[in-house]
Structures are given as C-alpha cells and as structure tokens.
Coordinates of C-alpha atoms in Angstrom, one line a residue:
X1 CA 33.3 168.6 111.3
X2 CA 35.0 172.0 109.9
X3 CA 38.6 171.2 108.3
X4 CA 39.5 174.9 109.5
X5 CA 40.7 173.9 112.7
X6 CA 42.1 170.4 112.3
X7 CA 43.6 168.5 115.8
X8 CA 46.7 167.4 113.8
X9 CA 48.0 169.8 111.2
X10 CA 51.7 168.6 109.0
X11 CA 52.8 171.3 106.3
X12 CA 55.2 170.3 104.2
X13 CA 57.3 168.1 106.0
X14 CA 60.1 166.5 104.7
X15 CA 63.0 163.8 106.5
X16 CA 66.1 162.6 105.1
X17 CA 68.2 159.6 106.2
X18 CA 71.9 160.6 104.2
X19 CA 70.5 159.9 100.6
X20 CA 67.0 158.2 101.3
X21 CA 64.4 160.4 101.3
X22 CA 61.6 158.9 103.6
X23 CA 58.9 162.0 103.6
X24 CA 58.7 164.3 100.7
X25 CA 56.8 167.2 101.4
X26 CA 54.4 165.8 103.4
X27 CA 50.9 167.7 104.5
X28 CA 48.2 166.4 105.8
X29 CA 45.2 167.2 107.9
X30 CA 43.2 164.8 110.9
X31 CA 40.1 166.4 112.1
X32 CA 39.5 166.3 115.8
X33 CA 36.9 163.6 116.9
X34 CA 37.8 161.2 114.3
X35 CA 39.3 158.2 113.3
X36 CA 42.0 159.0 110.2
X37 CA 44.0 156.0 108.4
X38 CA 47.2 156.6 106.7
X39 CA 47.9 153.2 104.3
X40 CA 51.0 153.1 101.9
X41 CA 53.6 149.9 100.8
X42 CA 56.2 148.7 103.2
X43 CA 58.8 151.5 103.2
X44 CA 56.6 154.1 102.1
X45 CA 57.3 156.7 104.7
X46 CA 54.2 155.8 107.1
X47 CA 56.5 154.7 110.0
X48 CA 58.8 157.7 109.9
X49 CA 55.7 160.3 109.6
X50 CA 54.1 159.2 112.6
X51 CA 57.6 158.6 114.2
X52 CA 58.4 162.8 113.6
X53 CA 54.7 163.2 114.9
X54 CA 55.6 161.3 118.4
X55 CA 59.4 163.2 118.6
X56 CA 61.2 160.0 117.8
X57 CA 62.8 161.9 114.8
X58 CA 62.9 165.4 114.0
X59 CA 62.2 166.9 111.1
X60 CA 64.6 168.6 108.4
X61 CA 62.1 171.3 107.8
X62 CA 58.4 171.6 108.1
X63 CA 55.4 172.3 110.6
X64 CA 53.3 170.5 113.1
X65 CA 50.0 172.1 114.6
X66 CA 48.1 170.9 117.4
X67 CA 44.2 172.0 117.1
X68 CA 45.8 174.8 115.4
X69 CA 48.7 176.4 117.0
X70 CA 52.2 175.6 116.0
X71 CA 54.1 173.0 118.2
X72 CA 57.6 172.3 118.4
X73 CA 58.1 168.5 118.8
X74 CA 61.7 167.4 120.3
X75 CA 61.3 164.1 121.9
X76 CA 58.2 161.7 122.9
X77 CA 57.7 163.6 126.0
X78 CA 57.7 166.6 124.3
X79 CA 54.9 165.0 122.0
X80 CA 53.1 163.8 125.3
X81 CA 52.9 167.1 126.6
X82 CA 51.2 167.5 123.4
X83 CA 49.0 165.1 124.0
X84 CA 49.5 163.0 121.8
X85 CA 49.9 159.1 122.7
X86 CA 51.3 156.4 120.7
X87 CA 50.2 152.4 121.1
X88 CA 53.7 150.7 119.1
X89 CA 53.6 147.9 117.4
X90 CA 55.4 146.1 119.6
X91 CA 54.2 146.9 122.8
X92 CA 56.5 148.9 125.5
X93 CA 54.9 147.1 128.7
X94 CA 57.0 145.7 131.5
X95 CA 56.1 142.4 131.9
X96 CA 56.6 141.3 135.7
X97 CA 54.8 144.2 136.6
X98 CA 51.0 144.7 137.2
X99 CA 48.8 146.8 134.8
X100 CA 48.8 149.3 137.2
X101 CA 52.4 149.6 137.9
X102 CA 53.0 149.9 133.9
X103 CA 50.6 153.2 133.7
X104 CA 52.1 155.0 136.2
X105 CA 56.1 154.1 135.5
X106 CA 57.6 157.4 134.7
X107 CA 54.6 159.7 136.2
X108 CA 54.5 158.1 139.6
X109 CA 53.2 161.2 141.8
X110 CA 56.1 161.7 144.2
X111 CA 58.0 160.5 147.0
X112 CA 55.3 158.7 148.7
X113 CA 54.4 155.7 146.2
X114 CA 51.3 154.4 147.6
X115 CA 49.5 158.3 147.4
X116 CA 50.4 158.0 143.8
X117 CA 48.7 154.2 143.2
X118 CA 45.9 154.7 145.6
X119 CA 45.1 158.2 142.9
X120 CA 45.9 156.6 139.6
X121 CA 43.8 153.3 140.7
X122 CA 40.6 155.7 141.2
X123 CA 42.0 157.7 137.6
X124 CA 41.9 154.3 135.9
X125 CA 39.0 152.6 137.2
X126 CA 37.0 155.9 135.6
X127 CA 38.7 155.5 132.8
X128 CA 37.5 152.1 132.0
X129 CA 34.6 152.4 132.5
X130 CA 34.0 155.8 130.2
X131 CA 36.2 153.9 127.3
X132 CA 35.1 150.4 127.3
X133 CA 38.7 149.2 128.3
X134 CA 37.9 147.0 131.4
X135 CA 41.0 145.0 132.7
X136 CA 42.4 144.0 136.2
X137 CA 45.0 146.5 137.1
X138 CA 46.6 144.7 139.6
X139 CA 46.8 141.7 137.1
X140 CA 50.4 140.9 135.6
X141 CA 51.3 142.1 132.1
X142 CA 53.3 139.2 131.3
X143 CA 49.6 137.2 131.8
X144 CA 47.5 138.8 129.9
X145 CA 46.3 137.8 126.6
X146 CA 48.0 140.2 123.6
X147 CA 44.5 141.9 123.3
X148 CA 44.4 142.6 127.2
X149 CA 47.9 144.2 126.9
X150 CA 47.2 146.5 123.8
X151 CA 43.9 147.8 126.0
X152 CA 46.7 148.6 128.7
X153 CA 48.8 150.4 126.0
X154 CA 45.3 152.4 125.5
X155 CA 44.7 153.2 128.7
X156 CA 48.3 154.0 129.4
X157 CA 48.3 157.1 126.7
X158 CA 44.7 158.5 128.0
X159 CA 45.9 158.1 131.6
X160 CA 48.9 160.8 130.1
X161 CA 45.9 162.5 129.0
X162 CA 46.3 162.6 125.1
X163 CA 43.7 163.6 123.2
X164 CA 45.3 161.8 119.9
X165 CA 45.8 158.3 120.0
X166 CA 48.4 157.0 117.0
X167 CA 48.2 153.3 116.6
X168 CA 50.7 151.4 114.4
X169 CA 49.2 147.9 113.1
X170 CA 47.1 147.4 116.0
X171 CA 45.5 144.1 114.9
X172 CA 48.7 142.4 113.7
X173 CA 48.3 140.0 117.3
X174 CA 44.9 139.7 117.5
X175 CA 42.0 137.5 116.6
X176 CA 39.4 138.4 114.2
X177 CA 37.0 139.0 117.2
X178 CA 40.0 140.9 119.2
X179 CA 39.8 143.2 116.4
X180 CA 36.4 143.7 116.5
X181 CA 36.6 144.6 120.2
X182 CA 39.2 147.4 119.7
X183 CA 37.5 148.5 116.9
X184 CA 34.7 149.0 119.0
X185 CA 36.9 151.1 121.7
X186 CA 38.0 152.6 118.9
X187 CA 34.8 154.0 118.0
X188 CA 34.1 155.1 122.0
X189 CA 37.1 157.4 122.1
X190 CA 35.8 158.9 118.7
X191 CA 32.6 159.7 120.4
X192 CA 34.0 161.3 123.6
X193 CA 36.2 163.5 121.4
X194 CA 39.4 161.6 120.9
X195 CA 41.5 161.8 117.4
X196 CA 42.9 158.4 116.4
X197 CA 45.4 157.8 113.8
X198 CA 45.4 154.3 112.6
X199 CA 48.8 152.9 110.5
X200 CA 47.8 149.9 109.1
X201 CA 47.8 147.3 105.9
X202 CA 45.2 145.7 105.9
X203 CA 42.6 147.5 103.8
X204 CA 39.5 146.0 105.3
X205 CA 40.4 147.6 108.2
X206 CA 40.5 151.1 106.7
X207 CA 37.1 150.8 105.2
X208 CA 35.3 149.2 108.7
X209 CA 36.7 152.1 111.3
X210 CA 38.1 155.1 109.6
X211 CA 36.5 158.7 108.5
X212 CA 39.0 159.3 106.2
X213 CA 42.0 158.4 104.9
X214 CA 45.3 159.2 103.4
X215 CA 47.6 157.5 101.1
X216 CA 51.3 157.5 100.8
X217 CA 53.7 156.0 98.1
X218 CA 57.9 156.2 98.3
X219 CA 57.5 158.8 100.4
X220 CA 54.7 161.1 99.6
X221 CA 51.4 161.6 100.7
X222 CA 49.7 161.1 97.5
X223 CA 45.8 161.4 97.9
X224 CA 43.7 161.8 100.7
X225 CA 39.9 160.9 100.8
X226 CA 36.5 160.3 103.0
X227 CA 36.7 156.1 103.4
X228 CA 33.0 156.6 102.5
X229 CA 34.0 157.6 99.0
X230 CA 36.4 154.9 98.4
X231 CA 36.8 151.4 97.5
X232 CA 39.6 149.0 98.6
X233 CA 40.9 148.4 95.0
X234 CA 40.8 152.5 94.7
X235 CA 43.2 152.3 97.5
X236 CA 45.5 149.7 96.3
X237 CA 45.9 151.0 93.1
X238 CA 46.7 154.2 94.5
X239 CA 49.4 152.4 97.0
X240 CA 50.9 150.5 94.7
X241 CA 50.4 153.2 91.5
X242 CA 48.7 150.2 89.1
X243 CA 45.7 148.0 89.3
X244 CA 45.9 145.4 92.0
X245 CA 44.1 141.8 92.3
X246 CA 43.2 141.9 95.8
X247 CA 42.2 138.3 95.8
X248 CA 43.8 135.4 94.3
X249 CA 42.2 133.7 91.1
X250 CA 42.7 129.8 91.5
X251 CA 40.1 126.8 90.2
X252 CA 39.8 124.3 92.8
X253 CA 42.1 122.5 94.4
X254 CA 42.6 118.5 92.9
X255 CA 44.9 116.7 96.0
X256 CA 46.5 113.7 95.1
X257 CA 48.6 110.9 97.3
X258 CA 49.5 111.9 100.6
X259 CA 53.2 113.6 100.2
X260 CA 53.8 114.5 104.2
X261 CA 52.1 113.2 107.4
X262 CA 52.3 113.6 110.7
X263 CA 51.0 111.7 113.9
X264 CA 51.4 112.3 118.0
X265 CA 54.1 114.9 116.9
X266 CA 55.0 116.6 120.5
X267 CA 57.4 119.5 121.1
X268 CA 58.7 119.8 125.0
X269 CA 61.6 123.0 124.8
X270 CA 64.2 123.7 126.6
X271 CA 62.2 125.2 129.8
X272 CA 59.9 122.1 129.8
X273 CA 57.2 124.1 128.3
X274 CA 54.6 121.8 125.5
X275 CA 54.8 123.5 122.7
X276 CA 53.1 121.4 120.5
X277 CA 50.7 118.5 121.7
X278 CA 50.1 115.5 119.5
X279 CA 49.6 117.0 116.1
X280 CA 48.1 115.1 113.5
X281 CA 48.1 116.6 109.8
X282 CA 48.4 115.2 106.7
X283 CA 49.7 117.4 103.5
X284 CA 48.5 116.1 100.1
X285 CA 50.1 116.9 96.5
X286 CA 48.5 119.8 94.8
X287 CA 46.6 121.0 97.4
X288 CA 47.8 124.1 100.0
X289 CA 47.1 123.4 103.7
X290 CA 47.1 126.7 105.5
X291 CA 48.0 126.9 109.1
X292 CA 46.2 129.6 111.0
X293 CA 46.5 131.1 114.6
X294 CA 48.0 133.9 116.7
X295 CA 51.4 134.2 117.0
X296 CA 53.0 132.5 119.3
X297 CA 50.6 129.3 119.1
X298 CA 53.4 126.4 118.3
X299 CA 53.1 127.5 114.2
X300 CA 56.9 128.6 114.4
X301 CA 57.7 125.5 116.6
X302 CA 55.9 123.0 113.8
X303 CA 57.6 124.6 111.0
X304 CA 60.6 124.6 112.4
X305 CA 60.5 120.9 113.3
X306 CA 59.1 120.0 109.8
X307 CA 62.2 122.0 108.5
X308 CA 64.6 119.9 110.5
X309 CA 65.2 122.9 112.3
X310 CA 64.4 121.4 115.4
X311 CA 63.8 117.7 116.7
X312 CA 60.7 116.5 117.7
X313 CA 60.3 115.4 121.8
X314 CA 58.2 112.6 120.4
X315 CA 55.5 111.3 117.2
X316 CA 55.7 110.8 113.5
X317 CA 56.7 112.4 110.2
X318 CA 56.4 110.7 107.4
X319 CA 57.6 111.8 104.1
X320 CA 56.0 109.7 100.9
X321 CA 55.7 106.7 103.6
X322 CA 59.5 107.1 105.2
X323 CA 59.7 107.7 108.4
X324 CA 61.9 111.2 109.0
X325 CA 62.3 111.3 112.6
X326 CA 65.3 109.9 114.1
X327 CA 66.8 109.1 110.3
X328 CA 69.9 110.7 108.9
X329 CA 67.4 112.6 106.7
X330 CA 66.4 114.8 109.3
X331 CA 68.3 117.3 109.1
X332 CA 67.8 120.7 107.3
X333 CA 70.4 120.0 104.6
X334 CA 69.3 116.5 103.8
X335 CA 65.8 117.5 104.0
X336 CA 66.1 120.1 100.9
X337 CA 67.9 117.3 99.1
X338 CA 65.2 114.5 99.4
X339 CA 62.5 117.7 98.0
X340 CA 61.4 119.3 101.4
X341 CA 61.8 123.1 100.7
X342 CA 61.9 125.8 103.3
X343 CA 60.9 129.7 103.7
X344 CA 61.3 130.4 107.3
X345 CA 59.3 133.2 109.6
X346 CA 62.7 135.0 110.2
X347 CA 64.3 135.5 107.3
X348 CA 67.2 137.7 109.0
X349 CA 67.8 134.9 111.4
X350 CA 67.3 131.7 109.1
X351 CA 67.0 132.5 105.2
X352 CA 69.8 135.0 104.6
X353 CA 73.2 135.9 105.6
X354 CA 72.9 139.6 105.6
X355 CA 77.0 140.6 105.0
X356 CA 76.4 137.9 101.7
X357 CA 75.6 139.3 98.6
X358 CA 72.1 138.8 96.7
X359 CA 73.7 136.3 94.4
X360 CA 75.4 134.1 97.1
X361 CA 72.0 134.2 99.4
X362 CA 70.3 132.9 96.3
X363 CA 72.6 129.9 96.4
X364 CA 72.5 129.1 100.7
X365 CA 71.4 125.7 101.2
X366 CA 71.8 124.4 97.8
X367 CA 75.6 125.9 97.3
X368 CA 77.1 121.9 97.1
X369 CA 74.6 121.6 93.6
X370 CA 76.9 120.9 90.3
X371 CA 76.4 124.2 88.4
X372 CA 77.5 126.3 91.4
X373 CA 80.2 123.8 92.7
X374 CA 83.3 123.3 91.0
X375 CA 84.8 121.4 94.1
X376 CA 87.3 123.6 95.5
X377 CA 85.8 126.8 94.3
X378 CA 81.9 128.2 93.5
X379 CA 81.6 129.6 90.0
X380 CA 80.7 132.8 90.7
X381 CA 79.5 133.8 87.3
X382 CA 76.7 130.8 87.4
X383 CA 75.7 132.1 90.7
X384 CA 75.0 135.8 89.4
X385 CA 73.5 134.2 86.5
X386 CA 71.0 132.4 88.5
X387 CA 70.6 135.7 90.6
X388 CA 70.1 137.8 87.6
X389 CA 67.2 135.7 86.6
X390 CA 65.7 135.1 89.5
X391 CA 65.9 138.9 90.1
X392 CA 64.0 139.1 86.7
X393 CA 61.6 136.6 87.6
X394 CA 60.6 138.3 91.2
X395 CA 61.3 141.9 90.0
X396 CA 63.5 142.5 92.8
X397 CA 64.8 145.5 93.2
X398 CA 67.5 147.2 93.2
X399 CA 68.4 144.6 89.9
X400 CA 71.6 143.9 91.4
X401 CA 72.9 140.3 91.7
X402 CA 76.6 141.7 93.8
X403 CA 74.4 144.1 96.5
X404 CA 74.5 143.0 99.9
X405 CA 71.3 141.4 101.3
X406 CA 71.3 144.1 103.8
X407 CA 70.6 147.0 101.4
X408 CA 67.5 145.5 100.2
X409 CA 64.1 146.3 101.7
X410 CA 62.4 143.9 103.8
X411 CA 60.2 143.0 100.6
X412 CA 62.8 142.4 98.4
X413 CA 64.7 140.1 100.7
X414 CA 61.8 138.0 101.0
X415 CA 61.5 137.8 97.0
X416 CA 65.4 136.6 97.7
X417 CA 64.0 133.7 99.8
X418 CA 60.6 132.9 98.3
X419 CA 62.7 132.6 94.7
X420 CA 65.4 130.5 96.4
X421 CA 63.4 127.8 97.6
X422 CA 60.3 128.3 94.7
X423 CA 62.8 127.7 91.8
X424 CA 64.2 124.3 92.9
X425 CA 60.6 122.8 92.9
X426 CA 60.4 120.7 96.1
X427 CA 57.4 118.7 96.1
X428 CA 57.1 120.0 99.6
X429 CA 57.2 123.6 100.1
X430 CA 56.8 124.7 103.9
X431 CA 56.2 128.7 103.9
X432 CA 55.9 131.1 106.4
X433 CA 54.5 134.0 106.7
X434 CA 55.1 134.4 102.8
X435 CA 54.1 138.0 102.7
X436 CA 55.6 139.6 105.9
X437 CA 56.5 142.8 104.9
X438 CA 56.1 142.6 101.5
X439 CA 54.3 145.3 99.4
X440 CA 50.9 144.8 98.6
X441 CA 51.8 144.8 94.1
X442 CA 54.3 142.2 95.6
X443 CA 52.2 139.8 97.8
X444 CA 49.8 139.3 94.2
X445 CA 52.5 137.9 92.8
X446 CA 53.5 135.6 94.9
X447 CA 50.0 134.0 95.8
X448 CA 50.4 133.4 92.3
X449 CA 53.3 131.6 92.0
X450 CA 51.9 129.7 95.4
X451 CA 49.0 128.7 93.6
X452 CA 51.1 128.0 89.9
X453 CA 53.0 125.4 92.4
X454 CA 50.0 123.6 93.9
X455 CA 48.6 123.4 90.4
X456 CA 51.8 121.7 89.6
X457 CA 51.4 118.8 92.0
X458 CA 53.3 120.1 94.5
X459 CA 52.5 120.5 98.4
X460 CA 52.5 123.4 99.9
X461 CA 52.2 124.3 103.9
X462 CA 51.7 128.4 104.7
X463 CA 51.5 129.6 107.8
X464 CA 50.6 132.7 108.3
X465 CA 49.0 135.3 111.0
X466 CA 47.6 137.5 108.3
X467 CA 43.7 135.3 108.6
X468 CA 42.8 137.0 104.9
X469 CA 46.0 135.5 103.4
X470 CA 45.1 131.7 104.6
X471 CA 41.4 132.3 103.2
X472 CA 42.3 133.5 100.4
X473 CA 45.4 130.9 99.3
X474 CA 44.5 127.7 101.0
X475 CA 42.7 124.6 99.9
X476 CA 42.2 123.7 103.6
X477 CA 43.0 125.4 106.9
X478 CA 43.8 124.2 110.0
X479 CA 43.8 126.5 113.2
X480 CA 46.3 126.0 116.1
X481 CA 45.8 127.0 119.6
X482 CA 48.5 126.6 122.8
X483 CA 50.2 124.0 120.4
X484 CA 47.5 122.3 119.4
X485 CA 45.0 121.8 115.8
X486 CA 41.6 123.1 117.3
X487 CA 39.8 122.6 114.1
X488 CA 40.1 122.3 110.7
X489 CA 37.6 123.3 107.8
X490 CA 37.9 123.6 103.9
X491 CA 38.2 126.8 102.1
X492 CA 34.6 126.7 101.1
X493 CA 33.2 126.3 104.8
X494 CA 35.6 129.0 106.1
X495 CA 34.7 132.6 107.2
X496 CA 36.6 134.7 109.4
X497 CA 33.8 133.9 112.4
X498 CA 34.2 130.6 112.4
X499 CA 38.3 130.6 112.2
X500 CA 38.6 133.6 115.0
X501 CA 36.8 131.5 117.1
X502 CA 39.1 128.3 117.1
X503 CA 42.1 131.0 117.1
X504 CA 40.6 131.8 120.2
X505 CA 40.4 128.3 121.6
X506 CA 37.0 127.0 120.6
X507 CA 37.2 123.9 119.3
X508 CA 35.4 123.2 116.0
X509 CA 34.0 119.8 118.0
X510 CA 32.0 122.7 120.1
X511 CA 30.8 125.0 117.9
X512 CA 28.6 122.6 115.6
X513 CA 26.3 125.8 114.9
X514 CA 29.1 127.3 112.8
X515 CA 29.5 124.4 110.4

C-alpha cells in the first residue's frame, strides 16, 4: 500500500491545556485499508490526539488530511462528514431503546419516522451481513451483552458511512473470545477497504491485529513501525523509554493456614437483584487468589463486602477461624485494625479524598495510629514524613508530599493507595484492579511488591478485568459469572481459552476437555 496518499494524514500538531502540553508536534500517517495502533503510557497524549481527530478538541496549530486533501475539523459532526467514526470507550448507546432506534438517533430521515426505519432496517440488514456484525435490531440496548453493544457502536459509525473507524480500548469489557470476534470484524472492514485506528494498552493486542503502529510518550509521537517488525518488549521499552519486564518473575507459590474463608456468602441489593449467589472461597497465607470476570459480574459487590464496605444478605466470613459477619469487627475501620487491608476499584470514590493533600491521603483510614495522632491534633510533620518516603518508595511523581491528590495523574494516585495499604502489612490484602490506569514501567513494579507480600506470608485477593494481569500474578484463579465462582483452576492449568470460557458462563464442571 503506497504511503503517498495516506487516509489519515496529522502534520505537526500540537494542543495545550494552560501549561500542560498534551501533543507536541505530532505527525503521523494511517494508510487507507489498514488497521494502525497508536500505544503510549496513561497520559501520554493518545486520548487527546484521537480526540482533535474526532472534533472534540481543536487544535492550537497543525493539519489534518483526509486521503489527502486538507480538512478543517470543528466538531464531531464535522469529523463525521469526514467520515470518520469513533467507537468510545464507554459506549454512547441509549439503553431503553432498540438497536435500531440507536443508529438512526440524530439522522432519522424526516418527518415521516416509519420511511426513515423501514430504509435504515434494509441499510443495516446489508450491512451485517457484508461486515460480520449480525445482531437483532429491534432488540433492546440495555439487553445486550457488552460485546453485542460495541458491534452496535460499529455498525452505528458505518451506517454514517465512515470510512475510518477510531476505536479507544475496545476490549476493555470483553472476554478473551469477545475479543477474538471483533478482531475478526476487524479484519473484514480492513478487507472491504475500511481504515481502523486502534487506541489500546494491551500489547498483545497490537501484535495480533495491527499493520503498523505508532508510539507516543508525554506527548509525542516518538516512533512509528510495521507490527511485523516489532516485538512487544521493543514496544514497551519505547513507551516507557527503559527496558520493561513484561511478565512477573515469582518461584512458586508455598500457601500456608487458611487466613480468610467464606461459605453461602449471598448479596441481595437494594433493587432485589442477587448479586452474589452462595460463594465459597478460601484465601491461604502466602499464596495470591486472583478473581477473574467481566465487569460487572459481582467482583466489586464481593470486594466490597469483604472490605466491610457492604453487608452480606446472608453466609460466612471467617477471618483466622472468627466469624466477621454480624460482629462489631465488620466494619471497614475495625477490619484494617484486626489486619484486613483494602485497595478499592474506585479510588476517586473510596481511597482518596481528592481536596486532601498527598500526605493526608496517605494517612485515611489509619489517621487514629500513635505517630500521626497526638489526641487533639495530627502531627503534621510525621505525616509528610511518611508521605515523603512512601513517595520515594513508589516514585510518585510530582515528589510532593503537600500537592493535592487531585493534581496527580490517575497513576500516581493509585501509587497513593497501593502504598497506603501495602506499607502497614495486613496479612490480608484485598486489591482491585491494582493497575487501572497505571503506566506500564509502573504496573512492573507493583506486581513486584504483590508478589514480595505473598512471599512474605501474607494473603492477597486481586481482582482484576485485565485476564493477563490474573495469569500472570496469581497462585490460583477463580472466575465469576452473574455473581457466582464458575470455576476455578491453578496458575499452571490456566490459559486464556479455558478462563474466557467460564468468563463467559461455562462452567469448569462442563468443559472437562479443557482441563
């Protein structure tokens, strides 16, 4: 494919947010018919670029060219004009409507409704069937599976007739064999002359589906290559700007006494909706029991419950032999004080106070202790000394024990958290997601001091959505489905196959052929 005439064409673009800099001179070329990936850390400028691209921002100064010819991008509809269509991470589907109804909002074909549905029903049955992207448009959004409803998000942008397809972390809500299906789509709008754009972090990714990709780093686009002619660790190193161990060294695993058990343990919310069913797990010192699944499974639900965050409807938890549920214990200040430490999902909602300063975050939950208490008043200089060396310890950045939470990257406030409840050494340590948005030097490190924990006798439950994370940290791994353990396999017996399938709903009883 000649380079001369490119599909998507940037020339030195750049984008300013009062003193950050986001995009630094940024060029880059996609060649039509193909499928381009642009990696780079969290905050690196990926985001914004393809965010200029779709006319959600506009550029200081610089150029875009479609197949060519100069095009002046104001606003998305601008962009879709363009033809270019974006599939967000977070889709932008109504949920009480049919699939159907969602293509057409906006571009409904006039006064007369049913003219325009009776068309775009004909439009989108063709469609369909030329890309692979079967689904029931008259079904309901809101019922869908997540993999149904990015297919919709697909078919929504070619029904607008683009011709390049931008997708931001497509696979972030699907199953190993939901990504395998759009990958496969994917590759079908390649060979009927689409241009994709893939944003992703997830470097296995890059290598499967992409032609070529680029690389940016705080801001700039600093190499570009054919995937063919790269490695994964070529990539990282160039993300990150040093050598990067991709997969965690550990020796195996050497589980002691049984520190945390649980038995029938049944979550019934506020709506009357099960969100857990009768879960039975046990959690052994030095040892690290991943939790795998699609979001939205019960994993928050069971974390939250196990971080007396919430109270279980009914069942068991058992901490060294004591019984936590219904005991004064259960509670998520008495549970960090009898060694039960916690990193929630959401650390803006439940590990920082965003308007507190790094050294007072540091502190949240454990602020009654002796060397920060002085009764009446906190002694502020032991709490930026602790800061100051966890700061050290994590290399969070800025280095500033007095900044506010809220001016650190997403990263760097999870190095807040993670160092938090890591340096009081609970002999329980409930994680989750411990790498959610964390840069890629960054997440290394802190499988490491995962693993330096388990090594040390302690216990250590991660959940997490990212499937290569749980295979690559955990000593075991069991996978939840609609609120319930579907299987569970050791590290040694697990492959991504065999996982996706229970995170689909097979159980492991069913699927003997996998073992």
């Amino acid at each position: 494919m000649s380079e001369q005439n490119p599909a998507l064409e940037l020339r030195h673009v750049n984008k300013s947010f009062g003193p950050v800099h986001a995009n630094k001179d940024i060029s880059l070329s996609v060649n039509r018919s193909s499928i381009h990936g642009i990696v780079g850390e969290n905050g690196a400028g990926k985001s914004t670029l393809m965010s200029i691209v779709y006319g959600f921002y506009q550029a200081d100064s610089g150029e875009i060219l479609i197949n060519g010819v100069p095009c002046q991008i104001d606003n998305p509809q601008s962009s879709i004009e363009a033809g270019i269509g974006m599939v967000h991470q977070h889709f932008m589907l109504v949920d009480t409507f049919t699939v159907l109804e969602n293509i057409i909002l906006g571009i409904e074909g006039g006064a007369c409704l049913s003219k325009g549905l009776a068309a775009a029903r004909e439009e989108l049955i063709r469609l369909e069937k030329e890309y692979s992207l079967e689904v029931n448009v008259d079904a309901i959004v809101g019922d869908l599976p997540v993999g149904l409803r990015q297919r919709v998000e697909i078919l929504k942008a070619l029904y607008r007739e683009a011709e390049i397809l931008i997708l931001d972390e497509p696979t972030g809500v699907l199953t190993p064999q939901e990504a395998d299906h759009l990958f496969r789509i994917l590759d079908t709008l390649r060979k009927q002359g689409k241009t994709v754009i893939l944003i992703t972090h997830k470097l296995r990714e890059i290598m499967a589906i992409t032609d070529n990709v680029s690389v940016m780093r705080r801001g700039e686009m600093v190499a570009h290559a054919k995937t063919s002619e790269t490695t994964r660790d070529a990539l990282a190193e160039m993300m990150v700007g040093r050598s990067v161990l991709l997969r965690v060294a550990k020796s195996p695993a050497k589980p002691g006494e049984t520190l945390l058990s649980l038995r029938d343990l049944t979550y019934v919310d506020a709506d009357n909706v099960p969100r857990l069913k009768k879960i039975d797990l046990d959690l052994k010192a030095g040892e690290i029991l991943g939790i795998a699944g699609v979001s939205g499974n019960g994993q928050s639900e069971l974390l939250e419950i196990l971080g007396g965050m919430r109270t279980p409807t009914s069942g068991s938890i058992r901490y060294k032999g004591r019984e936590l549920v219904g005991s004064k214990a259960f509670s998520a200040r008495n549970l960090r004080k009898i060694g039960i430490g916690h990193v929630p999902e959401d650390r803006h909602r439940a590990g920082l106070v965003l308007s507190f300063s790094a050294n007072e975050c540091t502190i949240l939950g454990y602020h009654d202790n002796p060397e920060y208490n002085r009764g009446l008043r906190l002694d502020r200089d032991a709490m930026v000394r602790n800061c100051e060396t966890y700061i050290e310890k994590y290399d969070i950045r800025p280095p500033d024990a007095y900044l506010l939470a809220s001016d650190f990257s997403g990263g760097n406030q999870q190095k807040l958290v993670l160092a938090r409840e890591m340096e009081q050494s609970p002999d329980v340590l409930l994680v989750g997601q411990p790498t959610r948005g964390v840069d890629i030097g960054a997440i290394e490190f802190i499988h490491k001091q995962l693993i330096q924990m388990r090594d040390a006798g302690k216990a250590i439950l991660v959940v997490s959505v990212e499937i290569d994370e749980v295979m690559s940290i955990a000593d075991r791994i069991a996978v939840m489905f609609d609120g319930e353990i579907v299987g569970e396999v050791s590290a040694e017996e697990a492959t991504e196959t065999r996982l996706g399938l229970m995170m689909a709903g097979v159980r492991e009883s069913t699927t003997p052929e996998m073992a």
